[in-house]
Structures are given as structure tokens and as C-alpha cells.
Coordinates of C-alpha atoms and ligand atoms in Angstrom, one line a residue:
X16 CA 0.0 0.0 0.0
X17 CA 1.3 3.4 -1.0
X18 CA 0.7 6.4 1.2
X19 CA -0.3 9.7 -0.5
X20 CA -2.0 12.6 1.3
X21 CA -5.5 13.4 0.1
X22 CA -4.2 16.8 -1.1
X23 CA -2.1 15.0 -3.7
X24 CA -4.6 14.4 -6.5
X25 CA -8.0 14.3 -4.7
X26 CA -8.3 18.0 -4.2
X27 CA -10.6 17.8 -1.3
X28 CA -11.0 21.3 0.2
X29 CA -10.5 21.8 3.9
X30 CA -11.7 24.2 6.5
X31 CA -9.3 25.2 9.3
X32 CA -10.6 24.7 12.8
X33 CA -8.1 26.2 15.3
X34 CA -5.2 24.8 13.3
X35 CA -6.8 21.4 12.4
X36 CA -7.7 21.2 8.7
X37 CA -11.0 19.4 8.4
X38 CA -11.9 17.9 5.0
X39 CA -15.1 19.1 3.5
X40 CA -16.9 15.9 2.4
X41 CA -20.3 14.5 2.6
X42 CA -20.7 11.0 4.0
X43 CA -21.2 9.7 0.4
X44 CA -18.1 11.5 -0.9
X45 CA -16.0 10.2 2.1
X46 CA -17.0 6.6 1.4
X47 CA -16.5 7.0 -2.3
X48 CA -13.0 8.5 -1.7
X49 CA -12.0 5.6 0.6
X50 CA -13.1 3.1 -2.0
X51 CA -11.3 4.9 -4.8
X52 CA -8.1 5.2 -2.8
X53 CA -8.2 1.5 -2.0
X54 CA -8.7 0.6 -5.6
X55 CA -5.7 2.8 -6.5
X56 CA -3.6 1.0 -3.8
X57 CA -3.5 4.1 -1.6
X58 CA -3.7 3.6 2.2
X59 CA -5.9 6.0 4.1
X60 CA -5.9 6.8 7.7
X61 CA -9.1 8.6 8.7
X62 CA -9.6 10.6 11.9
X63 CA -13.1 11.7 12.9
X64 CA -12.4 14.9 14.8
X65 CA -14.5 16.4 17.6
X66 CA -14.1 19.5 19.6
X67 CA -12.3 17.7 22.4
X68 CA -9.7 16.4 20.0
X69 CA -9.2 19.9 18.5
X70 CA -8.5 21.3 22.0
X71 CA -6.2 18.4 22.8
X72 CA -4.2 19.1 19.6
X73 CA -3.8 22.7 20.8
X74 CA -2.6 21.6 24.2
X75 CA -0.4 18.7 23.2
X76 CA 2.1 18.9 20.3
X77 CA 2.2 15.1 20.0
X78 CA -1.5 15.0 19.3
X79 CA -1.2 17.9 16.8
X80 CA 1.7 16.0 15.1
X81 CA -0.4 12.8 15.0
X82 CA -3.3 14.6 13.3
X83 CA -0.8 16.2 10.9
X84 CA 0.1 12.7 9.7
X85 CA -3.5 11.5 9.1
X86 CA -4.7 11.4 5.5
X87 CA -8.3 12.4 6.1
X88 CA -9.9 14.4 8.9
X89 CA -13.7 14.4 9.1
X90 CA -16.1 16.5 11.3
X91 CA -17.3 14.1 13.9
X92 CA -19.1 16.4 16.3
X93 CA -21.6 19.2 16.3
X94 CA -18.9 21.5 17.8
X95 CA -16.7 21.2 14.8
X96 CA -19.7 21.8 12.4
X97 CA -20.6 24.9 14.5
X98 CA -17.0 26.2 14.4
X99 CA -16.7 25.8 10.6
X100 CA -19.9 27.9 10.3
X101 CA -18.8 30.5 12.8
X102 CA -15.2 30.9 11.5
X103 CA -15.5 30.3 7.8
X104 CA -19.2 30.3 6.9
X105 CA -18.7 26.7 5.7
X106 CA -21.5 24.1 6.2
X107 CA -20.0 20.8 7.1
X108 CA -21.9 17.5 7.3
X109 CA -21.6 15.9 10.7
X110 CA -19.9 12.5 10.3
X111 CA -20.1 10.7 13.6
X112 CA -17.3 8.2 14.1
X113 CA -19.6 5.4 15.0
X114 CA -21.7 5.9 11.9
X115 CA -18.8 6.1 9.6
X116 CA -17.3 3.0 11.2
X117 CA -20.6 1.2 10.6
X118 CA -20.6 2.4 7.0
X119 CA -17.1 0.8 6.6
X120 CA -18.4 -2.5 8.1
X121 CA -21.3 -2.4 5.7
X122 CA -19.0 -1.8 2.8
X123 CA -16.7 -4.6 3.9
X124 CA -19.5 -7.1 4.4
X125 CA -20.9 -6.3 0.9
X126 CA -17.5 -6.3 -0.9
X127 CA -15.9 -9.3 0.9
X128 CA -13.3 -7.2 2.7
X129 CA -11.8 -8.2 6.1
X130 CA -12.1 -6.0 9.2
X131 CA -9.8 -6.1 12.2
X132 CA -11.3 -4.9 15.5
X133 CA -8.7 -3.6 18.0
X134 CA -9.8 -2.1 21.3
X135 CA -12.4 -1.9 24.1
X136 CA -12.5 -4.3 27.1
X137 CA -12.0 -8.0 26.7
X138 CA -14.9 -9.7 24.9
X139 CA -16.4 -6.4 23.7
X140 CA -15.0 -6.5 20.1
X141 CA -16.2 -10.1 19.7
X142 CA -19.7 -9.1 21.0
X143 CA -19.7 -6.2 18.6
X144 CA -18.9 -8.5 15.7
X145 CA -21.7 -10.8 16.7
X146 CA -24.2 -7.9 16.7
X147 CA -22.9 -6.5 13.4
X148 CA -23.1 -9.9 11.7
X149 CA -26.8 -9.9 12.3
X150 CA -27.1 -6.6 10.4
X151 CA -24.4 -7.4 7.8
X152 CA -24.3 -11.2 7.4
X153 CA -21.3 -11.2 5.1
X154 CA -19.0 -9.5 7.6
X155 CA -15.6 -11.2 7.9
X156 CA -13.6 -10.3 11.0
X157 CA -9.9 -10.6 10.3
X158 CA -9.4 -10.6 14.1
X159 CA -10.4 -9.2 17.4
X160 CA -8.1 -7.9 20.2
X161 CA -9.0 -6.0 23.3
X162 CA -7.4 -2.6 24.0
X163 CA -5.9 -3.2 27.4
X164 CA -2.5 -4.3 26.5
X165 CA 1.0 -3.6 28.0
X166 CA 3.8 -2.1 25.9
X167 CA 5.5 -5.5 26.0
X168 CA 2.4 -7.0 24.2
X169 CA 2.4 -4.5 21.5
X170 CA 4.8 -6.1 19.1
X171 CA 2.8 -9.3 19.1
X172 CA -0.4 -7.4 18.4
X173 CA 1.2 -5.6 15.5
X174 CA 2.4 -8.9 14.1
X175 CA -1.0 -10.5 14.5
X176 CA -2.7 -7.6 12.6
X177 CA -0.1 -7.8 9.8
X178 CA -0.6 -11.5 9.5
X179 CA -4.4 -11.2 9.4
X180 CA -4.0 -8.8 6.4
X181 CA -7.2 -6.8 7.1
X182 CA -8.6 -4.4 4.5
X183 CA -10.0 -2.2 7.3
X184 CA -8.6 -1.7 10.8
X185 CA -10.9 -0.2 13.4
X186 CA -9.0 1.0 16.5
X187 CA -11.2 1.6 19.6
X188 CA -8.7 2.9 22.2
X189 CA -10.4 6.3 22.8
X190 CA -9.2 9.6 21.6
X191 CA -6.4 10.7 21.5
X192 CA -4.7 7.4 22.4
X193 CA -6.0 5.7 19.2
X194 CA -4.7 8.6 17.1
X195 CA -1.3 8.5 18.8
X196 CA -1.2 4.7 18.3
X197 CA -2.1 4.9 14.6
X198 CA 0.4 7.7 14.0
X199 CA 3.1 5.4 15.3
X200 CA 2.0 2.2 13.7
X201 CA -0.4 2.7 10.8
X202 CA 2.3 3.1 8.1
X203 CA 4.1 -0.2 8.9
X204 CA 0.8 -2.0 9.2
X205 CA 0.1 -1.1 5.6
X206 CA -3.7 -1.5 6.0
X207 CA -5.8 0.0 3.2
X208 CA -8.2 1.8 5.6
X209 CA -7.5 2.6 9.3
X210 CA -9.7 4.6 11.6
X211 CA -9.9 5.4 15.3
X212 CA -13.5 4.7 16.4
X213 CA -13.6 5.6 20.1
X214 CA -16.4 3.8 21.9
X215 CA -18.1 2.3 18.8
X216 CA -17.5 -1.3 19.9
X217 CA -19.3 -0.6 23.2
X218 CA -22.2 0.8 21.3
X219 CA -22.4 -2.1 18.8
X220 CA -22.0 -4.6 21.7
X221 CA -24.9 -3.0 23.5
X222 CA -22.8 -1.8 26.4
X223 CA -23.2 1.9 25.7
X224 CA -26.1 3.9 24.1
X225 CA -25.9 6.7 21.7
X226 CA -27.8 9.9 22.4
X227 CA -31.4 9.9 21.0
X228 CA -31.8 11.5 17.6
X229 CA -33.4 14.6 19.0
X230 CA -30.4 15.3 21.2
X231 CA -27.9 14.4 18.4
X232 CA -29.7 16.7 16.0
X233 CA -29.7 19.5 18.6
X234 CA -25.9 19.1 19.0
X235 CA -26.4 17.8 22.5
X236 CA -24.7 14.4 22.2
X237 CA -22.0 15.7 24.6
X238 CA -24.7 16.4 27.3
X239 CA -26.1 12.9 26.9
X240 CA -22.7 11.4 27.4
X241 CA -22.1 13.7 30.5
X242 CA -25.4 12.5 32.0
X243 CA -24.6 8.8 31.3
X244 CA -20.9 9.0 32.2
X245 CA -20.4 11.7 34.8
X246 CA -16.7 10.6 35.1
X247 CA -16.2 12.4 31.7
X248 CA -16.9 15.8 33.3
X249 CA -13.2 16.6 33.6
X250 CA -12.5 15.7 29.9
X251 CA -15.5 17.8 28.9
X252 CA -14.0 21.0 30.3
X253 CA -12.5 21.0 26.8
X254 CA -15.9 22.0 25.4
X255 CA -16.2 25.4 26.9
X256 CA -12.5 26.0 26.1
X257 CA -13.3 25.1 22.5
X258 CA -16.1 27.6 22.3
X259 CA -13.9 30.3 23.9
X260 CA -11.1 29.6 21.5
X261 CA -13.4 29.7 18.5
X262 CA -15.1 32.9 19.6
X263 CA -11.7 34.5 20.4
X264 CA -10.4 33.5 16.9
X265 CA -13.5 34.9 15.3
X266 CA -13.3 38.2 17.2
X267 CA -9.6 38.6 16.3
X268 CA -10.6 38.4 12.7
X269 CA -7.8 36.0 11.8
Ligands
UDP1 N1 -10.1 1.7 25.7 C1 -9.2 0.7 25.4 N2 -7.9 0.8 26.0 C2 -7.6 1.7 26.9 C3 -8.5 2.8 27.2 C4 -9.8 2.7 26.6 O1 -9.4 -0.2 24.7 O2 -6.5 1.7 27.4 C5 -11.4 1.7 25.1 C6 -12.6 1.7 26.0 O3 -12.8 0.4 26.6 C7 -13.7 2.2 25.1 C8 -12.9 3.1 24.2 O4 -11.5 2.8 24.3 O5 -14.2 1.1 24.4 C9 -13.1 4.6 24.5 O6 -14.4 5.0 24.4 P1 -14.8 6.5 24.5 O7 -16.3 6.5 24.3 O8 -14.3 7.0 25.8 O9 -14.1 7.1 23.3 P2 -13.6 8.6 23.0 O10 -14.8 9.5 23.4 O11 -12.4 8.8 23.9 O12 -13.3 8.6 21.6

């Protein structure tokens, strides 16, 4: 698999959100692009970016550098969509990571591609595959591996993934750990499509619920998660900081 940034040849426009260039793509365009790049033998590492990750990239140069290596950055959350509108008058489609990941599974099941599931607690990836198979009977799992491994186990995991030769690698280690992990390993794994999918395996396995549509549509998915998982409160302090940084950028006219 060759690596080539999206900018080389695909001409997908971006919108800058506090230093993170988000690609302007609809869901359909994103999937088509992934399919085209795979056909062309180009590997694609996709990151679905939410407000929290943008703030982390501003705070931590390692996260910013990781995002700089990704091939494709899509707008995961309502916060990023709002910021694009506020800063650049650009209307982005919201592409939630769990939905994009499920589109990839659907594509894989229909096209006979193999998917490797890395991450979440022991047994969750297997349960997720079991549930997904009911919706997408053709789904072939190249392998499943939980995400609570020690540094000494990492080499074995990398070798296992390489040997399984997946077409799509879903990494559910949470953000930004999955991005840092993929920044370090994605190139040598040489997987056609790799994406960090956060808590998607927990959702598919029935261990976590997504916000109801009315909350998602109102941009309140973060509030639902805060109510369901109050331990996230500290992490969510990133959200008011995101709003503050976007408004400051807007007012400074840069
Ligand atoms: N996780 C993991 N290894 C770790 C820490 C987390 O596999 O060392 C998993 C965790 O079990 C969960 C996912 O990563 O399935 C993180 O989900 P979350 O919804 O918090 O994702 P985020 O919002 O951080 O993208």
C-alpha cells in the first residue's frame, strides 16, 4: 500500500478549525473516496475529529503532530460543524465516528473485505462483531483484540494484525490514544483503511447507548454522554474552552 495525502490528487477542500484542517466531504463522498483510494492502492488513515480532539491538539504537540500525519480528517461532532460555520461560513456535514465506522463495516460485508477490530474491554470486540453480523451477514472479521495491552504485548499485536491482512482496521482505544497509536504504527501495518472509532465497539455490543436522535440533531450528544458517564466531566471541560477559542479567533478576525 502506498501512502499519499488526500491533497495529492484528490483536491478535497479543507476548513481550518483552530489549526486542524477538516476535509469538506459528505458521507457519500467520504466513502467513495475511501473506496477509490483503496482501488488505487493508496492507504488511508481517517480521523473523525470532535471539539475535544481539537482542544487536545492545541494543548499537546504530540496530538497535533499525529493529526498532521493523518490522510483524512472528518467532522465528527456538532462542535466542529458549528466552528466551521462560525469561523469560515462553511457548512460541514456531521460524520459521527460510530456511523462512519458502521458504513465501513457495511461496505466490507458487501465487498468481501476483512475487518480487524482492535480495542475496548476483553470480549467487547467479539460481541460487537456478533451484533454487526446480524445486520451485515457477510461480515468477515480478520481478528479481534482487546485494547488493554501492555507495551510488551504491542509487538505481538502488530504482528498479529499484519498476519491477518485486514482491509479495514478499526481502532477503539479512545481519543487521542488511538490517534497516537495509529500515528506510530499505521504506516508499517500497511492496512488500506484505518480509523480510530472511540467507543463504537461498546455501542455495537450494546454496552453503551448513543444519544437519542433529537439530542444528536440539537448538537447535544456531549450532554447525553455527560449525564450517562459523569466521570467524563473533567474531559468535557475541553468543550467550553473550544467555544472560547473559536469565539476569540472569530473576534480577532484571523
Ligand atoms: N479503551 C481501550 N484501552 C484503553 C482505554 C480505553 O481499549 O487503554 C477503550 C474503552 O474500553 C472504550 C474506548 O476505548 O471502548 C473509549 O471509548 P470512549 O467512548 O471514551 O471514546 P472517546 O470518546 O475517547 O473517543
